[in-house]
Amino acid sequence: MRPAPGDQSSSVNVHLPAFLRKEPKMPSYQQGEDIENYLLRFERMAKTWQWPEVEWACRLVPLLTGKALEAYTAMDEGLANVYKGLKEALLVKFDISPETYRQRFRAASTPSGESPTETYHRLKGLYRRWVRPGEKTQDEIGEVIILEQLLQVLPHDIRTWVREHEPKDGLMAAKLALQYLNARKGGPPQPAAPAPRSLRDTRDIRNARDGGGNSGGYVSGREVRDHAVRSDGRGLTCFYCRQQGHKASMCPLRKSKLSGYCYVPREGDGVQNRQTREGSCLVPVKVNGKSLTAMIDTGSSLSLIRKGNVPVNDIDYGHQTLIQCVHGDQSQQPTAELTVEIQGQKYLLKVGVMEKLPFEMILGRDVPVLSDLLGSVGGQLYEQSVCQSDVQMACSVVTCAQAKAGLQPLPDLCDSLCGGGTKGPRKSRRQRRLEKYVGTPVPVADVSGLEVQWDVPQNFATLQKSDATLKCLFDKALAGDSQSSCGGIYTVDNHILYLGSEADSRKLVVPSTCRPLVLNLAHTVPWAGHLGQHKTYLRLGSRFFWPSMYTDVQKYCKSCPTCQKTSAVRRSERAPLCSLPVISTPFKRIAMDIVGPLEKSSAGYKYILVICDYATRFPEAFPLRSITTPKIISALVQLFSRVGIPDEILTDQGTNFTSRLMVQLHQQLGIKGLRTTPYHPQTDGLVERFN
């Protein structure tokens, strides 16, 4: 349908005949495009061209593709030609609802490049789609805000259950939450005798279906849904009692089969044993110098610490981590980088900070020595959990012969039966190798055949006094002016020269005859480790001193044969790549290269000097008999006489381009010479491609 020609409200295009009208070309919907923005553009274009709303659906359908076209195909035939119904079906197909707009409104931010006015209009559109103020009164709009805040303050399980029922206002949500709490009220669970498995399963299903527990507890909404999916009684017929609503394996009329149990009592069963096992999981640690008690938890991928044990300045609220508890609740918690000392060794760990923890700290799998801690305390824990558990070990055996003849005695529980069980996840080669060597003694190498010079001379004081390099230090110590260049004072104790006054921090001054021995012990011997110059100097500097000690350590490490053979060669870092500038002036920058040697021509030419302009890509070629620098300069002068002198010349690092004569030419003419790196000819790619 088209507007009548006499319609004064139509635009100028509407008055034209149908064959003269230029309809706008709307692009088709692309897979992955935002369906809301696409529908918004379509509606604005339809209003601009004054299309009747009854035509919107037939104009939109040919533009739909993919998932949007599937939504149109699945619509009711009576609503397929109505635009409002089509739009609602598309939004439902793409899971877009008022809740989606609310989440986008609350999580909105200002992206880069968006002005505040654009952000305002975007937020205003999200608000209208969420609240729909044109369809609601002032009180109803207030109920939308109250409903949102009420859902925020409700617990997680109640909030999920209430949202599943889609309340229209806050009062309905409050009533639903009250129904949830009333259905799950009850006292603490009472211990009861264990029932047969079939009866327990049937009872659990009934409890889940009714929303209550068998002893006053409650089942969460997720468990109720899971049971409903697994054990929905509709369409099921029991083949045992021929009743509807359950299967034969869960029939309450079936008698439980006889089972045989054997139990070997152990000493120390009960609460005392449980406390022993819990205590064996605790290890003492130090966090920033503060002594704490930490629990080993192999199920945690991140170490956790109680908030009161961390200084406020060390807590990083900008980098939070997601913590999921054993019952499924998730929360964002801040992190902190702390120095944790475990068994005398310090580690820098990034741990999660929580308000409430059962222990002061929990060590997770991010601790490097967790396997060693398990090897020390985990062995005792494993023995206690298997052999001294307060949960009785039971072996059930049911056969047809035992059902007829009665129970038969079962063998006693032995240690070989403790290692059974279901097969766990496949372990990596590294884990198997680590478990193989955990707790095994480390073999000590036989060093009896090594010739190590570590005989300490007995006349050390005499060697110090006879050393010419230490004479000035003795004079300073005896004269009273004993201040050294490194901040200490020289002292003489029992005729031996030291640097420092206190006995625990003073350093022995080594004479020149003993310095090779000290350097050998600090660097060359096997347990010294052949450390680098700086670490070897720090090792010696803690106990010894002599003039020019750092220079001697540096020379000794550089001359070590073992270090020269095994040390990795340090490669120079690669220069970062950068984009070439755009040259707009012709012959402002030129590039040149040599092609050849080629087959000699009749005139004796064997080489070609190729020159390209970076602005116009214009090439020049000069034949050369030789590629010496004077011949190249002669060709350049011919070019300069025609096009002028360039500002820059880009070449490779050939000797004819880097010679002293070529450098003088650049200086005389004011040319800047550019060179490519030896192993990256792509820098001069223009002339290289032309070659």
mmCIF file of N, CA and C in Angstrom, residues 532-635:
data_model
loop_
_atom_site.group_PDB
_atom_site.id
_atom_site.type_symbol
_atom_site.label_atom_id
_atom_site.label_comp_id
_atom_site.label_asym_id
_atom_site.label_seq_id
_atom_site.Cartn_x
_atom_site.Cartn_y
_atom_site.Cartn_z
ATOM 1 N N GLY A 532 78.138 -15.845 38.373
ATOM 2 C CA GLY A 532 78.628 -14.737 37.575
ATOM 3 C C GLY A 532 79.491 -13.788 38.385
ATOM 4 N N GLN A 533 79.915 -12.719 37.719
ATOM 5 C CA GLN A 533 80.839 -11.777 38.344
ATOM 6 C C GLN A 533 80.202 -11.104 39.557
ATOM 7 N N HIS A 534 78.987 -10.615 39.394
ATOM 8 C CA HIS A 534 78.362 -9.863 40.478
ATOM 9 C C HIS A 534 78.063 -10.743 41.688
ATOM 10 N N LYS A 535 77.518 -11.951 41.462
ATOM 11 C CA LYS A 535 77.189 -12.830 42.585
ATOM 12 C C LYS A 535 78.450 -13.365 43.265
ATOM 13 N N THR A 536 79.483 -13.626 42.494
ATOM 14 C CA THR A 536 80.748 -14.053 43.111
ATOM 15 C C THR A 536 81.324 -12.941 43.972
ATOM 16 N N TYR A 537 81.211 -11.708 43.497
ATOM 17 C CA TYR A 537 81.706 -10.575 44.281
ATOM 18 C C TYR A 537 80.897 -10.404 45.570
ATOM 19 N N LEU A 538 79.580 -10.569 45.490
ATOM 20 C CA LEU A 538 78.766 -10.460 46.704
ATOM 21 C C LEU A 538 79.083 -11.576 47.688
ATOM 22 N N ARG A 539 79.366 -12.766 47.179
ATOM 23 C CA ARG A 539 79.722 -13.875 48.065
ATOM 24 C C ARG A 539 81.033 -13.592 48.789
ATOM 25 N N LEU A 540 82.017 -13.079 48.082
ATOM 26 C CA LEU A 540 83.303 -12.772 48.719
ATOM 27 C C LEU A 540 83.200 -11.539 49.603
ATOM 28 N N GLY A 541 82.420 -10.545 49.154
ATOM 29 C CA GLY A 541 82.358 -9.293 49.900
ATOM 30 C C GLY A 541 81.727 -9.408 51.258
ATOM 31 N N SER A 542 81.001 -10.497 51.519
ATOM 32 C CA SER A 542 80.392 -10.649 52.837
ATOM 33 C C SER A 542 81.407 -11.025 53.910
ATOM 34 N N ARG A 543 82.589 -11.590 53.533
ATOM 35 C CA ARG A 543 83.567 -12.050 54.523
ATOM 36 C C ARG A 543 84.990 -11.569 54.251
ATOM 37 N N PHE A 544 85.303 -11.179 53.007
ATOM 38 C CA PHE A 544 86.682 -10.843 52.656
ATOM 39 C C PHE A 544 86.733 -9.478 51.993
ATOM 40 N N PHE A 545 87.971 -8.928 51.994
ATOM 41 C CA PHE A 545 88.206 -7.639 51.348
ATOM 42 C C PHE A 545 89.675 -7.531 50.988
ATOM 43 N N TRP A 546 89.938 -6.920 49.848
ATOM 44 C CA TRP A 546 91.287 -6.483 49.477
ATOM 45 C C TRP A 546 91.150 -5.399 48.418
ATOM 46 N N PRO A 547 92.141 -4.580 48.232
ATOM 47 C CA PRO A 547 92.055 -3.517 47.229
ATOM 48 C C PRO A 547 91.838 -4.094 45.829
ATOM 49 N N SER A 548 91.014 -3.380 45.040
ATOM 50 C CA SER A 548 90.674 -3.776 43.660
ATOM 51 C C SER A 548 90.101 -5.196 43.617
ATOM 52 N N MET A 549 89.273 -5.546 44.610
ATOM 53 C CA MET A 549 88.708 -6.888 44.653
ATOM 54 C C MET A 549 87.713 -7.109 43.503
ATOM 55 N N TYR A 550 86.905 -6.119 43.160
ATOM 56 C CA TYR A 550 85.923 -6.305 42.095
ATOM 57 C C TYR A 550 86.603 -6.535 40.751
ATOM 58 N N THR A 551 87.704 -5.816 40.496
ATOM 59 C CA THR A 551 88.435 -6.007 39.235
ATOM 60 C C THR A 551 89.035 -7.399 39.164
ATOM 61 N N ASP A 552 89.580 -7.892 40.280
ATOM 62 C CA ASP A 552 90.153 -9.235 40.282
ATOM 63 C C ASP A 552 89.074 -10.300 40.066
ATOM 64 N N VAL A 553 87.907 -10.112 40.682
ATOM 65 C CA VAL A 553 86.817 -11.072 40.490
ATOM 66 C C VAL A 553 86.345 -11.063 39.039
ATOM 67 N N GLN A 554 86.274 -9.890 38.452
ATOM 68 C CA GLN A 554 85.836 -9.788 37.060
ATOM 69 C C GLN A 554 86.813 -10.483 36.119
ATOM 70 N N LYS A 555 88.096 -10.282 36.314
ATOM 71 C CA LYS A 555 89.091 -10.934 35.460
ATOM 72 C C LYS A 555 89.093 -12.449 35.673
ATOM 73 N N TYR A 556 88.924 -12.889 36.920
ATOM 74 C CA TYR A 556 88.952 -14.328 37.206
ATOM 75 C C TYR A 556 87.755 -15.035 36.558
ATOM 76 N N CYS A 557 86.564 -14.431 36.639
ATOM 77 C CA CYS A 557 85.381 -15.059 36.038
ATOM 78 C C CYS A 557 85.467 -15.080 34.514
ATOM 79 N N LYS A 558 86.037 -14.041 33.928
ATOM 80 C CA LYS A 558 86.168 -14.018 32.472
ATOM 81 C C LYS A 558 87.182 -15.033 31.969
ATOM 82 N N SER A 559 88.192 -15.344 32.784
ATOM 83 C CA SER A 559 89.232 -16.289 32.371
ATOM 84 C C SER A 559 88.940 -17.724 32.792
ATOM 85 N N CYS A 560 87.767 -17.991 33.401
ATOM 86 C CA CYS A 560 87.433 -19.353 33.836
ATOM 87 C C CYS A 560 87.170 -20.225 32.609
ATOM 88 N N PRO A 561 87.901 -21.333 32.413
ATOM 89 C CA PRO A 561 87.678 -22.173 31.218
ATOM 90 C C PRO A 561 86.284 -22.801 31.192
ATOM 91 N N THR A 562 85.785 -23.234 32.338
ATOM 92 C CA THR A 562 84.463 -23.869 32.366
ATOM 93 C C THR A 562 83.364 -22.891 31.976
ATOM 94 N N CYS A 563 83.459 -21.660 32.467
ATOM 95 C CA CYS A 563 82.442 -20.660 32.129
ATOM 96 C C CYS A 563 82.499 -20.302 30.647
ATOM 97 N N GLN A 564 83.702 -20.257 30.084
ATOM 98 C CA GLN A 564 83.824 -19.925 28.665
ATOM 99 C C GLN A 564 83.236 -21.011 27.773
ATOM 100 N N LYS A 565 83.286 -22.272 28.225
ATOM 101 C CA LYS A 565 82.774 -23.366 27.402
ATOM 102 C C LYS A 565 81.262 -23.551 27.542
ATOM 103 N N THR A 566 80.732 -23.298 28.724
ATOM 104 C CA THR A 566 79.326 -23.632 28.994
ATOM 105 C C THR A 566 78.399 -22.433 29.053
ATOM 106 N N SER A 567 78.919 -21.230 29.252
ATOM 107 C CA SER A 567 78.041 -20.066 29.371
ATOM 108 C C SER A 567 77.390 -19.770 28.026
ATOM 109 N N ALA A 568 76.127 -19.386 28.088
ATOM 110 C CA ALA A 568 75.397 -19.053 26.866
ATOM 111 C C ALA A 568 75.884 -17.724 26.314
ATOM 112 N N VAL A 569 76.018 -17.662 25.011
ATOM 113 C CA VAL A 569 76.450 -16.437 24.358
ATOM 114 C C VAL A 569 75.276 -15.470 24.324
ATOM 115 N N ARG A 570 75.506 -14.300 24.837
ATOM 116 C CA ARG A 570 74.440 -13.300 24.876
ATOM 117 C C ARG A 570 74.332 -12.623 23.514
ATOM 118 N N ARG A 571 73.177 -12.804 22.907
ATOM 119 C CA ARG A 571 72.955 -12.208 21.610
ATOM 120 C C ARG A 571 72.421 -10.789 21.764
ATOM 121 N N SER A 572 72.830 -9.957 20.836
ATOM 122 C CA SER A 572 72.369 -8.577 20.871
ATOM 123 C C SER A 572 70.882 -8.517 20.551
ATOM 124 N N GLU A 573 70.196 -7.614 21.186
ATOM 125 C CA GLU A 573 68.767 -7.480 20.977
ATOM 126 C C GLU A 573 68.480 -6.884 19.598
ATOM 127 N N ARG A 574 67.426 -7.383 18.994
ATOM 128 C CA ARG A 574 67.057 -6.891 17.683
ATOM 129 C C ARG A 574 66.427 -5.509 17.785
ATOM 130 N N ALA A 575 66.758 -4.685 16.791
ATOM 131 C CA ALA A 575 66.176 -3.349 16.761
ATOM 132 C C ALA A 575 64.708 -3.442 16.375
ATOM 133 N N PRO A 576 63.851 -2.667 16.996
ATOM 134 C CA PRO A 576 62.424 -2.735 16.651
ATOM 135 C C PRO A 576 62.160 -2.185 15.256
ATOM 136 N N LEU A 577 61.216 -2.814 14.555
ATOM 137 C CA LEU A 577 60.843 -2.354 13.224
ATOM 138 C C LEU A 577 59.978 -1.101 13.328
ATOM 139 N N CYS A 578 60.179 -0.187 12.391
ATOM 140 C CA CYS A 578 59.393 1.036 12.343
ATOM 141 C C CYS A 578 58.960 1.276 10.902
ATOM 142 N N SER A 579 57.856 1.948 10.734
ATOM 143 C CA SER A 579 57.313 2.184 9.399
ATOM 144 C C SER A 579 58.121 3.248 8.672
ATOM 145 N N LEU A 580 58.224 3.114 7.348
ATOM 146 C CA LEU A 580 58.944 4.085 6.526
ATOM 147 C C LEU A 580 58.107 5.348 6.375
ATOM 148 N N PRO A 581 58.739 6.520 6.383
ATOM 149 C CA PRO A 581 57.974 7.764 6.223
ATOM 150 C C PRO A 581 57.461 7.919 4.793
ATOM 151 N N VAL A 582 56.394 8.671 4.658
ATOM 152 C CA VAL A 582 55.824 8.955 3.343
ATOM 153 C C VAL A 582 56.530 10.179 2.766
ATOM 154 N N ILE A 583 57.192 10.009 1.622
ATOM 155 C CA ILE A 583 57.932 11.090 0.964
ATOM 156 C C ILE A 583 57.019 11.700 -0.087
ATOM 157 N N SER A 584 56.781 13.005 0.006
ATOM 158 C CA SER A 584 55.894 13.694 -0.938
ATOM 159 C C SER A 584 56.642 14.540 -1.950
ATOM 160 N N THR A 585 57.894 14.925 -1.675
ATOM 161 C CA THR A 585 58.680 15.748 -2.607
ATOM 162 C C THR A 585 59.494 14.841 -3.513
ATOM 163 N N PRO A 586 59.398 14.990 -4.852
ATOM 164 C CA PRO A 586 60.174 14.125 -5.756
ATOM 165 C C PRO A 586 61.678 14.295 -5.551
ATOM 166 N N PHE A 587 62.362 13.186 -5.530
ATOM 167 C CA PHE A 587 63.822 13.103 -5.408
ATOM 168 C C PHE A 587 64.329 13.763 -4.123
ATOM 169 N N LYS A 588 63.455 13.754 -3.080
ATOM 170 C CA LYS A 588 63.935 14.167 -1.761
ATOM 171 C C LYS A 588 64.707 13.039 -1.104
ATOM 172 N N ARG A 589 64.243 11.811 -1.311
ATOM 173 C CA ARG A 589 64.968 10.629 -0.851
ATOM 174 C C ARG A 589 65.073 9.655 -2.023
ATOM 175 N N ILE A 590 66.296 9.183 -2.259
ATOM 176 C CA ILE A 590 66.520 8.188 -3.304
ATOM 177 C C ILE A 590 67.203 6.982 -2.681
ATOM 178 N N ALA A 591 67.049 5.846 -3.338
ATOM 179 C CA ALA A 591 67.694 4.609 -2.906
ATOM 180 C C ALA A 591 68.454 4.036 -4.085
ATOM 181 N N MET A 592 69.633 3.452 -3.813
ATOM 182 C CA MET A 592 70.434 2.904 -4.909
ATOM 183 C C MET A 592 71.038 1.580 -4.480
ATOM 184 N N ASP A 593 71.312 0.749 -5.502
ATOM 185 C CA ASP A 593 71.875 -0.571 -5.287
ATOM 186 C C ASP A 593 72.583 -1.005 -6.559
ATOM 187 N N ILE A 594 73.423 -2.027 -6.451
ATOM 188 C CA ILE A 594 74.220 -2.532 -7.564
ATOM 189 C C ILE A 594 73.638 -3.859 -8.020
ATOM 190 N N VAL A 595 73.480 -4.036 -9.323
ATOM 191 C CA VAL A 595 73.068 -5.294 -9.922
ATOM 192 C C VAL A 595 74.254 -5.853 -10.702
ATOM 193 N N GLY A 596 74.602 -7.077 -10.455
ATOM 194 C CA GLY A 596 75.715 -7.699 -11.176
ATOM 195 C C GLY A 596 76.600 -8.518 -10.264
ATOM 196 N N PRO A 597 77.663 -9.118 -10.804
ATOM 197 C CA PRO A 597 78.127 -8.941 -12.202
ATOM 198 C C PRO A 597 77.275 -9.713 -13.194
ATOM 199 N N LEU A 598 77.057 -9.078 -14.373
ATOM 200 C CA LEU A 598 76.323 -9.680 -15.467
ATOM 201 C C LEU A 598 77.295 -10.053 -16.590
ATOM 202 N N GLU A 599 76.739 -10.623 -17.614
ATOM 203 C CA GLU A 599 77.569 -10.943 -18.785
ATOM 204 C C GLU A 599 78.042 -9.642 -19.437
ATOM 205 N N LYS A 600 79.326 -9.535 -19.709
ATOM 206 C CA LYS A 600 79.912 -8.290 -20.205
ATOM 207 C C LYS A 600 79.332 -7.952 -21.573
ATOM 208 N N SER A 601 78.938 -6.686 -21.730
ATOM 209 C CA SER A 601 78.398 -6.221 -23.003
ATOM 210 C C SER A 601 79.515 -5.900 -23.984
ATOM 211 N N SER A 602 79.132 -5.508 -25.208
ATOM 212 C CA SER A 602 80.134 -5.155 -26.220
ATOM 213 C C SER A 602 80.922 -3.927 -25.829
ATOM 214 N N ALA A 603 80.309 -3.036 -25.009
ATOM 215 C CA ALA A 603 81.015 -1.838 -24.544
ATOM 216 C C ALA A 603 81.806 -2.093 -23.272
ATOM 217 N N GLY A 604 81.736 -3.274 -22.719
ATOM 218 C CA GLY A 604 82.505 -3.612 -21.531
ATOM 219 C C GLY A 604 81.784 -3.388 -20.214
ATOM 220 N N TYR A 605 80.465 -3.171 -20.244
ATOM 221 C CA TYR A 605 79.714 -2.944 -19.013
ATOM 222 C C TYR A 605 79.305 -4.289 -18.398
ATOM 223 N N LYS A 606 79.513 -4.422 -17.064
ATOM 224 C CA LYS A 606 79.174 -5.653 -16.345
ATOM 225 C C LYS A 606 78.181 -5.424 -15.199
ATOM 226 N N TYR A 607 78.031 -4.154 -14.762
ATOM 227 C CA TYR A 607 77.193 -3.841 -13.601
ATOM 228 C C TYR A 607 76.181 -2.769 -13.972
ATOM 229 N N ILE A 608 75.148 -2.663 -13.141
ATOM 230 C CA ILE A 608 74.113 -1.642 -13.312
ATOM 231 C C ILE A 608 73.893 -0.972 -11.957
ATOM 232 N N LEU A 609 73.982 0.349 -11.930
ATOM 233 C CA LEU A 609 73.646 1.135 -10.741
ATOM 234 C C LEU A 609 72.178 1.540 -10.849
ATOM 235 N N VAL A 610 71.340 0.982 -9.972
ATOM 236 C CA VAL A 610 69.896 1.227 -9.994
ATOM 237 C C VAL A 610 69.560 2.267 -8.927
ATOM 238 N N ILE A 611 68.856 3.323 -9.329
ATOM 239 C CA ILE A 611 68.450 4.408 -8.430
ATOM 240 C C ILE A 611 66.948 4.591 -8.574
ATOM 241 N N CYS A 612 66.227 4.639 -7.421
ATOM 242 C CA CYS A 612 64.773 4.810 -7.410
ATOM 243 C C CYS A 612 64.406 5.982 -6.520
ATOM 244 N N ASP A 613 63.404 6.749 -6.965
ATOM 245 C CA ASP A 613 62.879 7.861 -6.178
ATOM 246 C C ASP A 613 61.729 7.358 -5.314
ATOM 247 N N TYR A 614 61.743 7.688 -4.012
ATOM 248 C CA TYR A 614 60.730 7.197 -3.084
ATOM 249 C C TYR A 614 59.410 7.955 -3.200
ATOM 250 N N ALA A 615 59.396 9.113 -3.827
ATOM 251 C CA ALA A 615 58.150 9.866 -3.958
ATOM 252 C C ALA A 615 57.369 9.451 -5.195
ATOM 253 N N THR A 616 58.041 9.327 -6.340
ATOM 254 C CA THR A 616 57.365 9.013 -7.608
ATOM 255 C C THR A 616 57.605 7.593 -8.071
ATOM 256 N N ARG A 617 58.473 6.819 -7.380
ATOM 257 C CA ARG A 617 58.855 5.466 -7.785
ATOM 258 C C ARG A 617 59.518 5.452 -9.164
ATOM 259 N N PHE A 618 60.138 6.561 -9.555
ATOM 260 C CA PHE A 618 60.781 6.650 -10.873
ATOM 261 C C PHE A 618 62.167 6.020 -10.799
ATOM 262 N N PRO A 619 62.472 5.059 -11.691
ATOM 263 C CA PRO A 619 63.783 4.404 -11.635
ATOM 264 C C PRO A 619 64.778 5.025 -12.610
ATOM 265 N N GLU A 620 66.046 4.933 -12.242
ATOM 266 C CA GLU A 620 67.169 5.317 -13.100
ATOM 267 C C GLU A 620 68.174 4.180 -13.070
ATOM 268 N N ALA A 621 68.784 3.879 -14.230
ATOM 269 C CA ALA A 621 69.772 2.808 -14.342
ATOM 270 C C ALA A 621 70.988 3.331 -15.093
ATOM 271 N N PHE A 622 72.174 3.126 -14.507
ATOM 272 C CA PHE A 622 73.434 3.565 -15.110
ATOM 273 C C PHE A 622 74.330 2.346 -15.282
ATOM 274 N N PRO A 623 74.804 2.086 -16.520
ATOM 275 C CA PRO A 623 75.734 0.962 -16.720
ATOM 276 C C PRO A 623 77.128 1.325 -16.223
ATOM 277 N N LEU A 624 77.797 0.361 -15.582
ATOM 278 C CA LEU A 624 79.131 0.572 -15.015
ATOM 279 C C LEU A 624 80.034 -0.572 -15.439
ATOM 280 N N ARG A 625 81.296 -0.201 -15.691
ATOM 281 C CA ARG A 625 82.285 -1.232 -15.974
ATOM 282 C C ARG A 625 82.839 -1.818 -14.675
ATOM 283 N N SER A 626 82.887 -0.996 -13.617
ATOM 284 C CA SER A 626 83.327 -1.434 -12.289
ATOM 285 C C SER A 626 82.467 -0.731 -11.257
ATOM 286 N N ILE A 627 82.500 -1.243 -10.043
ATOM 287 C CA ILE A 627 81.633 -0.692 -8.982
ATOM 288 C C ILE A 627 82.454 0.013 -7.918
ATOM 289 N N THR A 628 83.537 0.631 -8.311
ATOM 290 C CA THR A 628 84.327 1.412 -7.371
ATOM 291 C C THR A 628 83.590 2.698 -7.029
ATOM 292 N N THR A 629 84.013 3.325 -5.951
ATOM 293 C CA THR A 629 83.338 4.539 -5.496
ATOM 294 C C THR A 629 83.434 5.680 -6.501
ATOM 295 N N PRO A 630 84.580 5.933 -7.169
ATOM 296 C CA PRO A 630 84.613 7.024 -8.165
ATOM 297 C C PRO A 630 83.627 6.817 -9.310
ATOM 298 N N LYS A 631 83.441 5.570 -9.769
ATOM 299 C CA LYS A 631 82.497 5.327 -10.849
ATOM 300 C C LYS A 631 81.062 5.605 -10.394
ATOM 301 N N ILE A 632 80.757 5.222 -9.152
ATOM 302 C CA ILE A 632 79.403 5.468 -8.636
ATOM 303 C C ILE A 632 79.157 6.961 -8.467
ATOM 304 N N ILE A 633 80.164 7.700 -7.991
ATOM 305 C CA ILE A 633 80.010 9.151 -7.817
ATOM 306 C C ILE A 633 79.809 9.826 -9.163
ATOM 307 N N SER A 634 80.494 9.352 -10.198
ATOM 308 C CA SER A 634 80.318 9.927 -11.533
ATOM 309 C C SER A 634 78.888 9.756 -12.020
ATOM 310 N N ALA A 635 78.290 8.590 -11.768
ATOM 311 C CA ALA A 635 76.899 8.388 -12.166
ATOM 312 C C ALA A 635 75.948 9.247 -11.338
#
